[in-house]
Short mmCIF file of C-alpha atoms and ligand atoms in Angstrom, two decimals:
data_model
loop_
_atom_site.label_atom_id
_atom_site.label_comp_id
_atom_site.label_asym_id
_atom_site.label_seq_id
_atom_site.Cartn_x
_atom_site.Cartn_y
_atom_site.Cartn_z
CA UNK A 1410 -124.92 84.01 -24.73
CA UNK A 1411 -124.06 82.67 -21.27
CA UNK A 1412 -123.55 84.88 -18.21
CA UNK A 1413 -119.80 84.69 -18.37
CA UNK A 1414 -119.51 85.66 -22.03
CA UNK A 1415 -122.08 88.41 -21.57
CA UNK A 1416 -120.05 89.76 -18.66
CA UNK A 1417 -116.81 89.67 -20.65
CA UNK A 1418 -118.44 91.56 -23.49
CA UNK A 1419 -119.85 94.17 -21.09
CA UNK A 1420 -116.48 94.52 -19.30
CA UNK A 1421 -114.78 95.02 -22.60
CA UNK A 1422 -117.39 97.38 -24.03
CA UNK A 1423 -117.46 99.69 -21.00
CA UNK A 1424 -113.84 98.99 -19.99
CA UNK A 1425 -115.11 98.47 -16.49
CA UNK A 1426 -115.06 96.05 -13.56
CA UNK A 1427 -117.74 98.06 -11.79
CA UNK A 1428 -121.21 96.96 -10.94
CA UNK A 1429 -124.09 99.09 -9.69
CA UNK A 1430 -126.48 97.88 -7.00
CA UNK A 1431 -130.02 98.84 -7.97
CA UNK A 1432 -131.47 98.65 -4.50
CA UNK A 1433 -134.51 100.44 -3.11
CA UNK A 1434 -132.82 100.59 0.28
CA UNK A 1435 -134.81 103.15 2.32
CA UNK A 1436 -131.89 103.81 4.68
CA UNK A 1437 -129.52 104.76 1.90
CA UNK A 1438 -132.03 106.95 0.17
CA UNK A 1439 -133.26 108.73 3.28
CA UNK A 1440 -129.65 109.78 4.02
CA UNK A 1441 -129.40 111.37 0.58
CA UNK A 1442 -131.26 114.24 -0.89
CA UNK A 1443 -133.55 111.77 -2.57
CA UNK A 1444 -136.76 110.58 -1.04
CA UNK A 1445 -137.59 106.91 -0.80
CA UNK A 1446 -141.30 107.03 -1.58
CA UNK A 1447 -142.30 104.25 -3.93
CA UNK A 1448 -143.12 106.69 -6.71
CA UNK A 1449 -139.66 108.20 -6.45
CA UNK A 1450 -138.03 104.78 -6.45
CA UNK A 1451 -139.75 104.06 -9.78
CA UNK A 1452 -137.96 107.14 -11.14
CA UNK A 1453 -134.67 106.82 -9.26
CA UNK A 1454 -133.77 103.28 -10.32
CA UNK A 1455 -134.13 103.97 -14.10
CA UNK A 1456 -132.19 107.21 -13.51
CA UNK A 1457 -129.29 105.22 -11.97
CA UNK A 1458 -129.38 102.85 -14.94
CA UNK A 1459 -129.27 105.73 -17.41
CA UNK A 1460 -126.31 107.24 -15.53
CA UNK A 1461 -124.33 104.00 -15.34
CA UNK A 1462 -125.11 101.88 -18.39
CA UNK A 1463 -121.96 103.07 -20.17
CA UNK A 1464 -119.83 102.59 -17.05
CA UNK A 1465 -120.64 99.22 -15.52
CA UNK A 1466 -120.22 95.61 -16.51
CA UNK A 1467 -123.14 94.31 -14.40
CA UNK A 1468 -126.09 95.28 -12.26
CA UNK A 1469 -126.97 93.68 -8.96
CA UNK A 1470 -130.43 93.72 -7.44
CA UNK A 1471 -130.88 92.69 -3.81
CA UNK A 1472 -134.12 90.77 -3.63
CA UNK A 1473 -134.72 91.49 0.08
CA UNK A 1474 -135.06 95.23 -0.52
CA UNK A 1475 -137.71 94.64 -3.16
CA UNK A 1476 -139.54 92.01 -1.12
CA UNK A 1477 -139.61 94.31 1.89
CA UNK A 1478 -141.84 96.65 -0.13
CA UNK A 1479 -144.43 93.89 -0.58
CA UNK A 1480 -146.30 93.37 -3.85
CA UNK A 1481 -145.39 96.87 -5.14
CA UNK A 1482 -141.75 95.94 -4.45
CA UNK A 1483 -141.99 92.89 -6.70
CA UNK A 1484 -143.59 95.06 -9.39
CA UNK A 1485 -140.70 97.47 -8.96
CA UNK A 1486 -138.30 94.56 -9.37
CA UNK A 1487 -139.90 93.58 -12.68
CA UNK A 1488 -139.89 97.19 -13.81
CA UNK A 1489 -136.19 97.59 -12.93
CA UNK A 1490 -135.26 94.34 -14.67
CA UNK A 1491 -137.12 95.46 -17.78
CA UNK A 1492 -135.27 98.79 -17.77
CA UNK A 1493 -131.76 97.29 -17.70
CA UNK A 1494 -130.24 97.18 -21.21
CA UNK A 1495 -130.26 93.53 -22.33
CA UNK A 1496 -126.52 93.44 -23.06
CA UNK A 1497 -125.60 94.09 -19.41
CA UNK A 1498 -125.73 91.00 -17.18
CA UNK A 1499 -127.90 91.05 -14.07
CA UNK A 1500 -127.05 89.33 -10.82
CA UNK A 1501 -129.75 88.77 -8.23
CA UNK A 1502 -128.43 88.99 -4.70
CA UNK A 1503 -130.83 86.54 -3.14
CA UNK A 1504 -129.05 84.14 -0.88
CA UNK A 1505 -132.39 82.44 -0.39
CA UNK A 1506 -133.75 78.95 -0.64
CA UNK A 1507 -133.21 75.71 1.14
CA UNK A 1508 -132.57 72.23 -0.20
CA UNK A 1509 -136.28 71.61 -0.76
CA UNK A 1510 -136.95 75.01 -2.31
CA UNK A 1511 -133.90 75.71 -4.44
CA UNK A 1512 -135.28 74.03 -7.57
CA UNK A 1513 -138.38 76.21 -7.47
CA UNK A 1514 -136.39 79.29 -6.57
CA UNK A 1515 -133.82 78.72 -9.34
CA UNK A 1516 -136.71 78.42 -11.80
CA UNK A 1517 -138.17 81.74 -10.66
CA UNK A 1518 -134.84 83.50 -10.77
CA UNK A 1519 -133.67 82.18 -14.13
CA UNK A 1520 -136.92 81.50 -15.98
CA UNK A 1521 -139.41 84.06 -14.62
CA UNK A 1522 -137.12 86.97 -13.83
CA UNK A 1523 -134.54 85.85 -16.41
CA UNK A 1524 -131.55 87.20 -14.50
CA UNK A 1525 -128.12 85.94 -15.51
CA UNK A 1526 -126.68 84.96 -12.13
CA UNK A 1527 -127.63 84.63 -8.50
CA UNK A 1528 -125.80 84.68 -5.19
CA UNK A 1529 -126.12 81.54 -3.06
CA UNK A 1530 -125.32 80.32 0.44
CA UNK A 1531 -123.03 77.29 0.45
CA UNK A 1532 -123.75 75.81 3.85
CA UNK A 1533 -126.23 73.20 2.62
CA UNK A 1534 -123.67 71.90 0.11
CA UNK A 1535 -123.78 71.02 -3.55
CA UNK A 1536 -127.33 69.66 -3.42
CA UNK A 1537 -128.64 73.15 -2.83
CA UNK A 1538 -126.52 74.77 -5.54
CA UNK A 1539 -127.06 72.09 -8.21
CA UNK A 1540 -130.60 73.26 -9.18
CA UNK A 1541 -129.05 76.59 -10.20
CA UNK A 1542 -126.25 74.93 -12.14
CA UNK A 1543 -128.56 72.90 -14.36
CA UNK A 1544 -128.99 76.15 -16.29
CA UNK A 1545 -125.74 76.05 -18.30
CA UNK A 1546 -125.97 79.70 -19.40
CA UNK A 1547 -126.43 80.99 -15.84
CA UNK A 1548 -124.05 81.36 -12.92
CA UNK A 1549 -123.96 81.50 -9.14
CA UNK A 1550 -121.75 83.42 -6.72
CA UNK A 1551 -121.05 81.50 -3.54
CA UNK A 1552 -120.79 83.62 -0.40
CA UNK A 1553 -117.45 82.69 1.13
CA UNK A 1554 -116.23 85.45 3.45
CA UNK A 1555 -117.83 88.56 4.88
CA UNK A 1556 -116.36 91.43 6.87
CA UNK A 1557 -118.79 91.04 9.80
CA UNK A 1558 -116.58 91.08 12.91
CA UNK A 1559 -118.35 88.14 14.52
CA UNK A 1560 -118.13 86.06 11.32
CA UNK A 1561 -114.38 85.60 11.83
CA UNK A 1562 -114.93 82.97 14.50
CA UNK A 1563 -116.70 80.82 11.89
CA UNK A 1564 -114.80 81.78 8.77
CA UNK A 1565 -111.37 81.28 10.30
CA UNK A 1566 -112.18 78.06 12.10
CA UNK A 1567 -110.25 75.92 13.00
CA UNK A 1568 -107.12 78.06 12.57
CA UNK A 1569 -106.03 81.11 10.61
CA UNK A 1570 -103.66 79.05 8.43
CA UNK A 1571 -106.35 76.48 7.49
CA UNK A 1572 -109.48 78.62 7.60
CA UNK A 1573 -112.92 77.30 6.80
CA UNK A 1574 -113.43 79.94 4.08
CA UNK A 1575 -110.55 78.46 2.03
CA UNK A 1576 -112.02 75.00 2.49
CA UNK A 1577 -115.26 76.44 1.16
CA UNK A 1578 -113.49 77.93 -1.85
CA UNK A 1579 -111.86 74.59 -2.67
CA UNK A 1580 -115.13 72.74 -2.27
CA UNK A 1581 -117.02 75.19 -4.48
CA UNK A 1582 -114.33 74.77 -7.16
CA UNK A 1583 -115.62 71.22 -7.54
CA UNK A 1584 -119.23 72.33 -7.89
CA UNK A 1585 -118.93 73.92 -11.30
CA UNK A 1586 -116.70 75.55 -13.85
CA UNK A 1587 -115.29 79.06 -13.36
CA UNK A 1588 -117.91 80.18 -15.85
CA UNK A 1589 -120.72 78.98 -13.63
CA UNK A 1590 -119.44 79.29 -10.07
CA UNK A 1591 -117.94 82.54 -8.78
CA UNK A 1592 -117.22 83.67 -5.24
CA UNK A 1593 -118.56 86.52 -3.15
CA UNK A 1594 -116.17 88.18 -0.72
CA UNK A 1595 -116.38 91.24 1.56
CA UNK A 1596 -114.41 94.31 0.53
CA UNK A 1597 -112.89 95.14 3.88
CA UNK A 1598 -110.54 92.17 4.11
CA UNK A 1599 -107.72 92.41 1.57
CA UNK A 1600 -105.67 89.71 3.34
CA UNK A 1601 -108.48 87.21 3.14
CA UNK A 1602 -109.23 88.25 -0.42
CA UNK A 1603 -105.57 87.66 -1.39
CA UNK A 1604 -105.69 84.13 0.05
CA UNK A 1605 -108.91 83.41 -1.80
CA UNK A 1606 -107.42 84.73 -5.04
CA UNK A 1607 -104.31 82.57 -4.57
CA UNK A 1608 -106.50 79.50 -3.99
CA UNK A 1609 -108.85 80.26 -6.86
CA UNK A 1610 -106.93 82.18 -9.54
CA UNK A 1611 -109.51 81.14 -12.11
CA UNK A 1612 -112.66 82.31 -10.31
CA UNK A 1613 -114.60 85.49 -10.71
CA UNK A 1614 -114.89 87.28 -7.36
CA UNK A 1615 -117.82 89.53 -6.57
CA UNK A 1616 -116.84 92.13 -4.02
CA UNK A 1617 -119.44 93.06 -1.44
CA UNK A 1618 -119.30 96.30 0.57
CA UNK A 1619 -117.02 99.24 0.16
CA UNK A 1620 -113.60 100.71 1.02
CA UNK A 1621 -112.72 103.82 2.98
CA UNK A 1622 -110.28 105.65 0.68
CA UNK A 1623 -108.19 105.27 -2.48
CA UNK A 1624 -105.44 103.50 -0.60
CA UNK A 1625 -107.89 100.88 0.63
CA UNK A 1626 -109.26 100.49 -2.86
CA UNK A 1627 -105.72 99.91 -4.19
CA UNK A 1628 -105.15 97.22 -1.53
CA UNK A 1629 -108.43 95.57 -2.43
CA UNK A 1630 -107.57 95.52 -6.12
CA UNK A 1631 -104.05 94.24 -5.72
CA UNK A 1632 -105.38 91.44 -3.47
CA UNK A 1633 -108.27 90.47 -5.70
CA UNK A 1634 -107.31 91.05 -9.32
CA UNK A 1635 -105.91 88.06 -11.14
CA UNK A 1636 -102.59 88.20 -13.02
CA UNK A 1637 -104.37 89.60 -16.07
CA UNK A 1638 -105.88 92.49 -14.12
CA UNK A 1639 -109.32 90.89 -14.28
CA UNK A 1640 -111.50 88.50 -12.32
CA UNK A 1641 -113.20 91.03 -10.03
CA UNK A 1642 -116.56 92.71 -9.91
CA UNK A 1643 -116.30 95.89 -7.83
CA UNK A 1644 -119.32 97.75 -6.39
CA UNK A 1645 -119.98 101.42 -6.98
CA UNK A 1646 -120.25 102.97 -3.48
CA UNK A 1647 -123.83 103.91 -2.67
CA UNK A 1648 -122.96 107.55 -2.02
CA UNK A 1649 -121.95 107.84 -5.67
CA UNK A 1650 -125.16 106.21 -6.85
CA UNK A 1651 -127.31 108.57 -4.79
CA UNK A 1652 -125.44 111.71 -5.86
CA UNK A 1653 -127.19 114.28 -8.03
CA UNK A 1654 -125.05 113.56 -11.11
CA UNK A 1655 -123.57 110.10 -10.45
CA UNK A 1656 -121.90 109.48 -13.80
CA UNK A 1657 -118.94 111.86 -13.44
CA UNK A 1658 -117.69 110.43 -10.14
CA UNK A 1659 -118.34 106.88 -11.28
CA UNK A 1660 -116.31 107.48 -14.42
CA UNK A 1661 -113.40 108.69 -12.27
CA UNK A 1662 -113.67 105.57 -10.12
CA UNK A 1663 -113.71 103.35 -13.18
CA UNK A 1664 -110.55 105.05 -14.48
CA UNK A 1665 -108.79 104.74 -11.12
CA UNK A 1666 -109.56 101.02 -11.09
CA UNK A 1667 -108.33 100.66 -14.67
CA UNK A 1668 -105.03 102.34 -13.80
CA UNK A 1669 -104.60 99.87 -10.94
CA UNK A 1670 -105.40 97.00 -13.32
CA UNK A 1671 -102.71 98.25 -15.65
CA UNK A 1672 -100.20 98.27 -12.78
CA UNK A 1673 -101.12 94.68 -11.92
CA UNK A 1674 -100.68 93.57 -15.53
CA UNK A 1675 -97.30 95.30 -15.81
CA UNK A 1676 -96.20 93.75 -12.52
CA UNK A 1677 -97.09 90.27 -13.74
CA UNK A 1678 -95.35 89.59 -17.01
CA UNK A 1679 -96.62 86.30 -18.35
CA UNK A 1680 -94.18 83.42 -18.60
CA UNK A 1681 -92.53 83.68 -21.98
CA UNK A 1682 -91.68 79.96 -22.11
CA UNK A 1683 -94.76 79.14 -24.08
CA UNK A 1684 -97.55 81.43 -23.05
CA UNK A 1685 -99.30 84.04 -25.06
CA UNK A 1686 -101.02 86.65 -22.90
CA UNK A 1687 -103.96 84.42 -22.18
CA UNK A 1688 -106.83 85.94 -20.23
CA UNK A 1689 -108.08 83.72 -17.42
CA UNK A 1690 -111.57 84.93 -17.96
CA UNK A 1691 -111.66 84.02 -21.59
CA UNK A 1692 -113.95 81.15 -22.12
CA UNK A 1693 -111.90 77.98 -22.45
CA UNK A 1694 -113.78 74.86 -21.43
CA UNK A 1695 -110.69 72.67 -21.50
CA UNK A 1696 -108.87 74.95 -19.13
CA UNK A 1697 -111.80 74.80 -16.71
CA UNK A 1698 -111.92 71.07 -16.93
CA UNK A 1699 -108.22 70.61 -16.36
CA UNK A 1700 -108.25 72.77 -13.23
CA UNK A 1701 -111.28 71.00 -11.89
CA UNK A 1702 -109.81 67.57 -12.53
CA UNK A 1703 -106.71 68.60 -10.65
CA UNK A 1704 -108.74 70.06 -7.79
CA UNK A 1705 -110.71 66.86 -7.28
CA UNK A 1706 -107.52 64.80 -7.15
CA UNK A 1707 -107.52 63.08 -10.55
CA UNK A 1708 -103.86 63.90 -11.09
CA UNK A 1709 -101.62 62.30 -8.49
CA UNK A 1710 -97.84 62.59 -8.15
CA UNK A 1711 -95.56 59.75 -6.99
CA UNK A 1712 -94.18 56.60 -8.61
CA UNK A 1713 -96.96 54.54 -10.20
CA UNK A 1714 -96.73 51.37 -12.27
CA UNK A 1715 -98.70 51.67 -15.51
CA UNK A 1716 -100.75 49.08 -17.40
CA UNK A 1717 -97.76 48.74 -19.74
CA UNK A 1718 -95.45 47.82 -16.83
CA UNK A 1719 -93.50 51.10 -17.05
CA UNK A 1720 -93.24 53.34 -13.96
CA UNK A 1721 -94.28 57.00 -14.25
CA UNK A 1722 -93.87 59.70 -11.58
CA UNK A 1723 -97.61 60.50 -11.74
CA UNK A 1724 -100.94 58.78 -12.26
CA UNK A 1725 -104.07 60.12 -13.88
CA UNK A 1726 -107.14 58.60 -12.33
CA UNK A 1727 -110.29 59.62 -14.15
CA UNK A 1728 -112.44 57.06 -12.40
CA UNK A 1729 -113.40 59.50 -9.64
CA UNK A 1730 -115.26 61.78 -12.05
CA UNK A 1731 -118.41 59.70 -11.65
CA UNK A 1732 -118.73 61.02 -8.09
CA UNK A 1733 -118.68 64.66 -9.23
CA UNK A 1734 -121.79 65.05 -11.40
CA UNK A 1735 -121.06 68.60 -12.47
CA UNK A 1736 -117.57 67.73 -13.73
CA UNK A 1737 -118.74 64.44 -15.20
CA UNK A 1738 -121.40 66.34 -17.11
CA UNK A 1739 -118.78 68.68 -18.60
CA UNK A 1740 -116.53 65.78 -19.52
CA UNK A 1741 -119.38 64.07 -21.32
CA UNK A 1742 -120.01 67.34 -23.16
CA UNK A 1743 -116.39 67.44 -24.33
CA UNK A 1744 -116.49 63.82 -25.57
CA UNK A 1745 -119.86 64.50 -27.24
CA UNK A 1746 -118.38 67.36 -29.27
CA UNK A 1747 -115.95 64.88 -30.85
CA UNK A 1748 -118.53 62.14 -31.30
CA UNK A 1749 -120.86 64.54 -33.13
CA UNK A 1750 -118.28 64.71 -35.93
CA UNK A 1751 -118.11 60.93 -36.35
CA UNK A 1752 -120.33 58.37 -38.05
CA UNK A 1753 -121.26 55.29 -36.02
CA UNK A 1754 -124.10 52.92 -35.19
CA UNK A 1755 -123.15 52.08 -31.62
CA UNK A 1756 -121.00 53.34 -28.77
CA UNK A 1757 -118.73 50.86 -26.99
CA UNK A 1758 -117.12 51.52 -23.60
CA UNK A 1759 -113.96 49.76 -22.48
CA UNK A 1760 -114.45 48.20 -19.02
CA UNK A 1761 -114.34 49.14 -16.29
CA UNK A 1762 -113.20 52.75 -16.22
CA UNK A 1763 -115.00 53.91 -19.34
CA UNK A 1764 -118.34 52.16 -18.88
CA UNK A 1765 -119.95 55.08 -17.02
CA UNK A 1766 -118.67 57.51 -19.65
CA UNK A 1767 -119.94 55.39 -22.54
CA UNK A 1768 -123.30 55.04 -20.76
CA UNK A 1769 -123.52 58.81 -20.24
CA UNK A 1770 -122.70 59.42 -23.90
CA UNK A 1771 -125.21 56.83 -25.11
CA UNK A 1772 -127.94 58.56 -23.10
CA UNK A 1773 -126.84 62.05 -24.05
CA UNK A 1774 -126.54 61.32 -27.76
CA UNK A 1775 -129.43 58.83 -27.75
CA UNK A 1776 -127.32 56.13 -29.40
CA UNK A 1777 -127.24 52.43 -28.48
CA UNK A 1778 -124.39 51.10 -26.38
CA UNK A 1779 -122.51 47.81 -26.15
CA UNK A 1780 -119.31 46.77 -24.40
CA UNK A 1781 -116.69 44.05 -24.78
CA UNK A 1782 -116.31 42.09 -21.53
CA UNK A 1783 -112.97 42.15 -19.80
CA UNK A 1784 -113.35 38.47 -18.90
CA UNK A 1785 -115.98 36.06 -20.26
CA UNK A 1786 -118.15 34.64 -17.47
CA UNK A 1787 -118.17 30.89 -17.04
CA UNK A 1788 -121.92 30.87 -16.49
CA UNK A 1789 -124.98 32.64 -17.90
CA UNK A 1790 -124.79 33.75 -21.54
CA UNK A 1791 -120.97 33.55 -21.65
CA UNK A 1792 -121.04 36.53 -23.99
CA UNK A 1793 -117.92 38.35 -25.11
CA UNK A 1794 -119.91 41.44 -26.05
CA UNK A 1795 -122.79 42.73 -23.90
CA UNK A 1796 -125.72 44.46 -25.56
CA UNK A 1797 -127.42 44.04 -28.94
CA UNK A 1798 -125.63 44.56 -32.24
CA UNK A 1799 -125.59 43.35 -35.84
CA UNK A 1800 -122.39 42.21 -37.53
CA UNK A 1801 -121.23 44.88 -39.99
CA UNK A 1802 -122.26 47.81 -37.80
CA UNK A 1803 -119.87 50.65 -37.14
CA UNK A 1804 -118.81 51.17 -33.54
CA UNK A 1805 -117.02 54.10 -31.92
CA UNK A 1806 -114.91 53.03 -28.95
CA UNK A 1807 -114.70 55.16 -25.80
CA UNK A 1808 -111.83 54.98 -23.32
CA UNK A 1809 -110.33 57.29 -20.72
CA UNK A 1810 -106.61 57.53 -21.48
CA UNK A 1811 -104.30 56.45 -24.26
CA UNK A 1812 -100.86 55.64 -22.91
CA UNK A 1813 -99.46 52.72 -24.91
CA UNK A 1814 -102.86 52.18 -26.56
CA UNK A 1815 -102.77 48.48 -25.67
CA UNK A 1816 -105.87 48.34 -23.43
CA UNK A 1817 -108.15 50.11 -25.85
CA UNK A 1818 -106.91 48.13 -28.85
CA UNK A 1819 -107.50 44.85 -26.99
CA UNK A 1820 -111.09 45.95 -26.39
CA UNK A 1821 -111.53 47.06 -30.00
CA UNK A 1822 -110.14 43.74 -31.29
CA UNK A 1823 -112.87 41.85 -29.37
CA UNK A 1824 -115.46 43.96 -31.19
CA UNK A 1825 -113.81 43.25 -34.52
CA UNK A 1826 -113.83 39.49 -33.90
CA UNK A 1827 -117.65 39.51 -33.85
CA UNK A 1828 -117.85 41.32 -37.18
CA UNK A 1829 -118.18 44.91 -35.95
CA UNK A 1830 -116.28 47.70 -37.70
CA UNK A 1831 -114.15 49.84 -35.42
CA UNK A 1832 -112.26 52.76 -36.86
CA UNK A 1833 -112.66 55.58 -34.34
CA UNK A 1834 -111.38 55.54 -30.77
CA UNK A 1835 -112.23 58.55 -28.61
CA UNK A 1836 -110.44 59.17 -25.32
CA UNK A 1837 -110.30 62.01 -22.84
CA UNK A 1838 -106.52 62.22 -22.57
CA UNK A 1839 -103.88 61.45 -25.17
CA UNK A 1840 -100.61 60.78 -23.39
CA UNK A 1841 -98.71 61.64 -26.56
CA UNK A 1842 -95.39 59.99 -27.46
CA UNK A 1843 -96.70 58.58 -30.71
CA UNK A 1844 -99.62 56.57 -29.33
CA UNK A 1845 -101.99 57.85 -32.03
CA UNK A 1846 -99.55 56.61 -34.69
CA UNK A 1847 -99.57 53.19 -33.03
CA UNK A 1848 -103.36 53.17 -33.30
CA UNK A 1849 -103.10 54.19 -36.93
CA UNK A 1850 -100.74 51.31 -37.69
CA UNK A 1851 -103.51 49.00 -36.42
CA UNK A 1852 -106.22 50.66 -38.49
CA UNK A 1853 -107.71 53.00 -35.85
CA UNK A 1854 -108.17 56.77 -35.80
CA UNK A 1855 -107.49 58.21 -32.33
CA UNK A 1856 -109.34 61.33 -31.11
CA UNK A 1857 -108.69 62.99 -27.74
CA UNK A 1858 -110.29 65.85 -25.82
CA UNK A 1859 -106.97 66.79 -24.18
CA UNK A 1860 -103.29 66.06 -24.49
CA UNK A 1861 -101.02 65.50 -21.52
CA UNK A 1862 -98.85 68.47 -22.50
CA UNK A 1863 -101.93 70.72 -22.63
CA UNK A 1864 -102.80 69.59 -19.10
CA UNK A 1865 -99.26 70.20 -17.83
CA UNK A 1866 -99.11 73.68 -19.36
CA UNK A 1867 -102.48 74.71 -17.96
CA UNK A 1868 -101.67 73.46 -14.46
CA UNK A 1869 -98.33 75.22 -14.49
CA UNK A 1870 -99.71 78.42 -15.93
CA UNK A 1871 -102.43 78.57 -13.28
CA UNK A 1872 -100.02 77.88 -10.42
CA UNK A 1873 -101.48 74.48 -9.57
CA UNK A 1874 -98.12 72.74 -10.11
CA UNK A 1875 -94.56 74.01 -9.83
CA UNK A 1876 -91.74 73.83 -12.36
CA UNK A 1877 -90.40 70.50 -11.09
CA UNK A 1878 -93.82 68.87 -11.34
CA UNK A 1879 -94.26 70.34 -14.80
CA UNK A 1880 -90.98 68.71 -15.84
CA UNK A 1881 -92.22 65.31 -14.59
CA UNK A 1882 -94.97 65.50 -17.17
CA UNK A 1883 -92.96 66.70 -20.11
CA UNK A 1884 -90.01 64.45 -19.52
O1 OMP B 911 -102.63 51.80 -15.88
C1 OMP B 911 -102.19 52.77 -16.54
O2 OMP B 911 -101.17 52.68 -17.25
C2 OMP B 911 -102.84 54.05 -16.42
C3 OMP B 911 -102.04 55.12 -16.08
C4 OMP B 911 -102.62 56.35 -15.75
O3 OMP B 911 -101.94 57.33 -15.39
N1 OMP B 911 -103.94 56.45 -15.83
C5 OMP B 911 -104.75 55.38 -16.20
O4 OMP B 911 -105.94 55.56 -16.17
N2 OMP B 911 -104.18 54.19 -16.57
C6 OMP B 911 -104.96 53.04 -17.12
O5 OMP B 911 -104.25 52.60 -18.28
C7 OMP B 911 -105.07 52.52 -19.45
C8 OMP B 911 -104.34 53.01 -20.67
O6 OMP B 911 -103.08 52.43 -20.77
P1 OMP B 911 -102.52 51.82 -22.13
O7 OMP B 911 -103.17 50.47 -22.28
O8 OMP B 911 -101.04 51.73 -21.90
O9 OMP B 911 -102.90 52.79 -23.21
C9 OMP B 911 -106.25 53.40 -19.15
O10 OMP B 911 -107.37 52.89 -19.77
C10 OMP B 911 -106.34 53.32 -17.63
O11 OMP B 911 -107.18 52.29 -17.25
#
């Protein structure tokens, strides 16, 4: 089970958005009645787990506190990890590593310590985060805003209405799906949290730090919860964790948070036009993909002439996906799910837009690829079809979008003229309006990952487009 699903199950099971920090922080412990000797830490950390395992949805371990204790600290880390019940996800707060070390560090975190997620620093860009994201079942939380007073000068640069932290949020949205990339935000800044939530309604936000009273907690929750009363991971204040009997107070806190969640849900009735009460956090790979495609600018508004000669008030440009490896990878995964159901000898991409996709699929599924040329060269081999094939073989054709269906059928016809059998055409987006029937009339079965109406509904539901833009799609 991946991190995200494990978290959802734990949230549901314990009805909780709380996490407990299992940190051997000498300062915290020396202020309590508990002592911080190593021996006592070995007892205290399992005690906290036993007091909270029915009340939290995750545990967080801050690597620095363990490392500061030297070799015994790392042994304590292993001991603590082994004590956590396996159904509760573990996040390592370890904003470590540099570009040249993140591959090795990600391996240690996810393969040796086997934690479910890790916090990361975003300043070195996607290259540094990517080694963590190659583990599809794991996740990262990108640090985007802290409450340190002197951080404001960086976070809010160049101006409060276009702050750097929102730029960071938007950039990290392109790094990975909401299941794999969450955000980490300081607790003391409800205004900033609200802006981050508005920019990233689909992301999980890990709250760092604490609040001063119940009123502050309510502000934090109303700023950070999504419309379904979810999407936040809230820390248990350390004074509760170090109390003599932590569970009672923690249970009260959990219930207070749940009441606030209820208020948020009641204050946000879902649109009854077409929507069931869909939870943002529920795993829906198509939803993730649609939001990411929008965020990287694949869906453009404005009058655009189409291949068919018609003019539409929008254009869907999937060609840019090749420059976003994480998204491209997910798109290939979605195509692959369809291809796995089909029988074929070779994969054919329609030039130019779909050649990278067909290549990615051929490599991923380990199947041979060919392609029909757009224009036959006047020199060289003068081939119509590039790549090796035998007449009589079955070919599945890959294209990006079906609008009138003309482009893909022209490509498929070229394959047919050399004796190849083409029945299945797989695209990413089906524009609708009967195009699949047109394919059928010409002897092809059309398969699509997404429909245009599904895209429009998701974008509208998530607040990415307004009602008038939604109408442009459906009309
Ligand atoms: O040119 C287009 O019509 C077009 C519109 C659009 O919004 N997005 C888009 O990618 N296209 C291109 O149009 C082709 C499909 O158009 P049809 O031949 O009408 O099905 C796709 O393969 C794209 O190359």
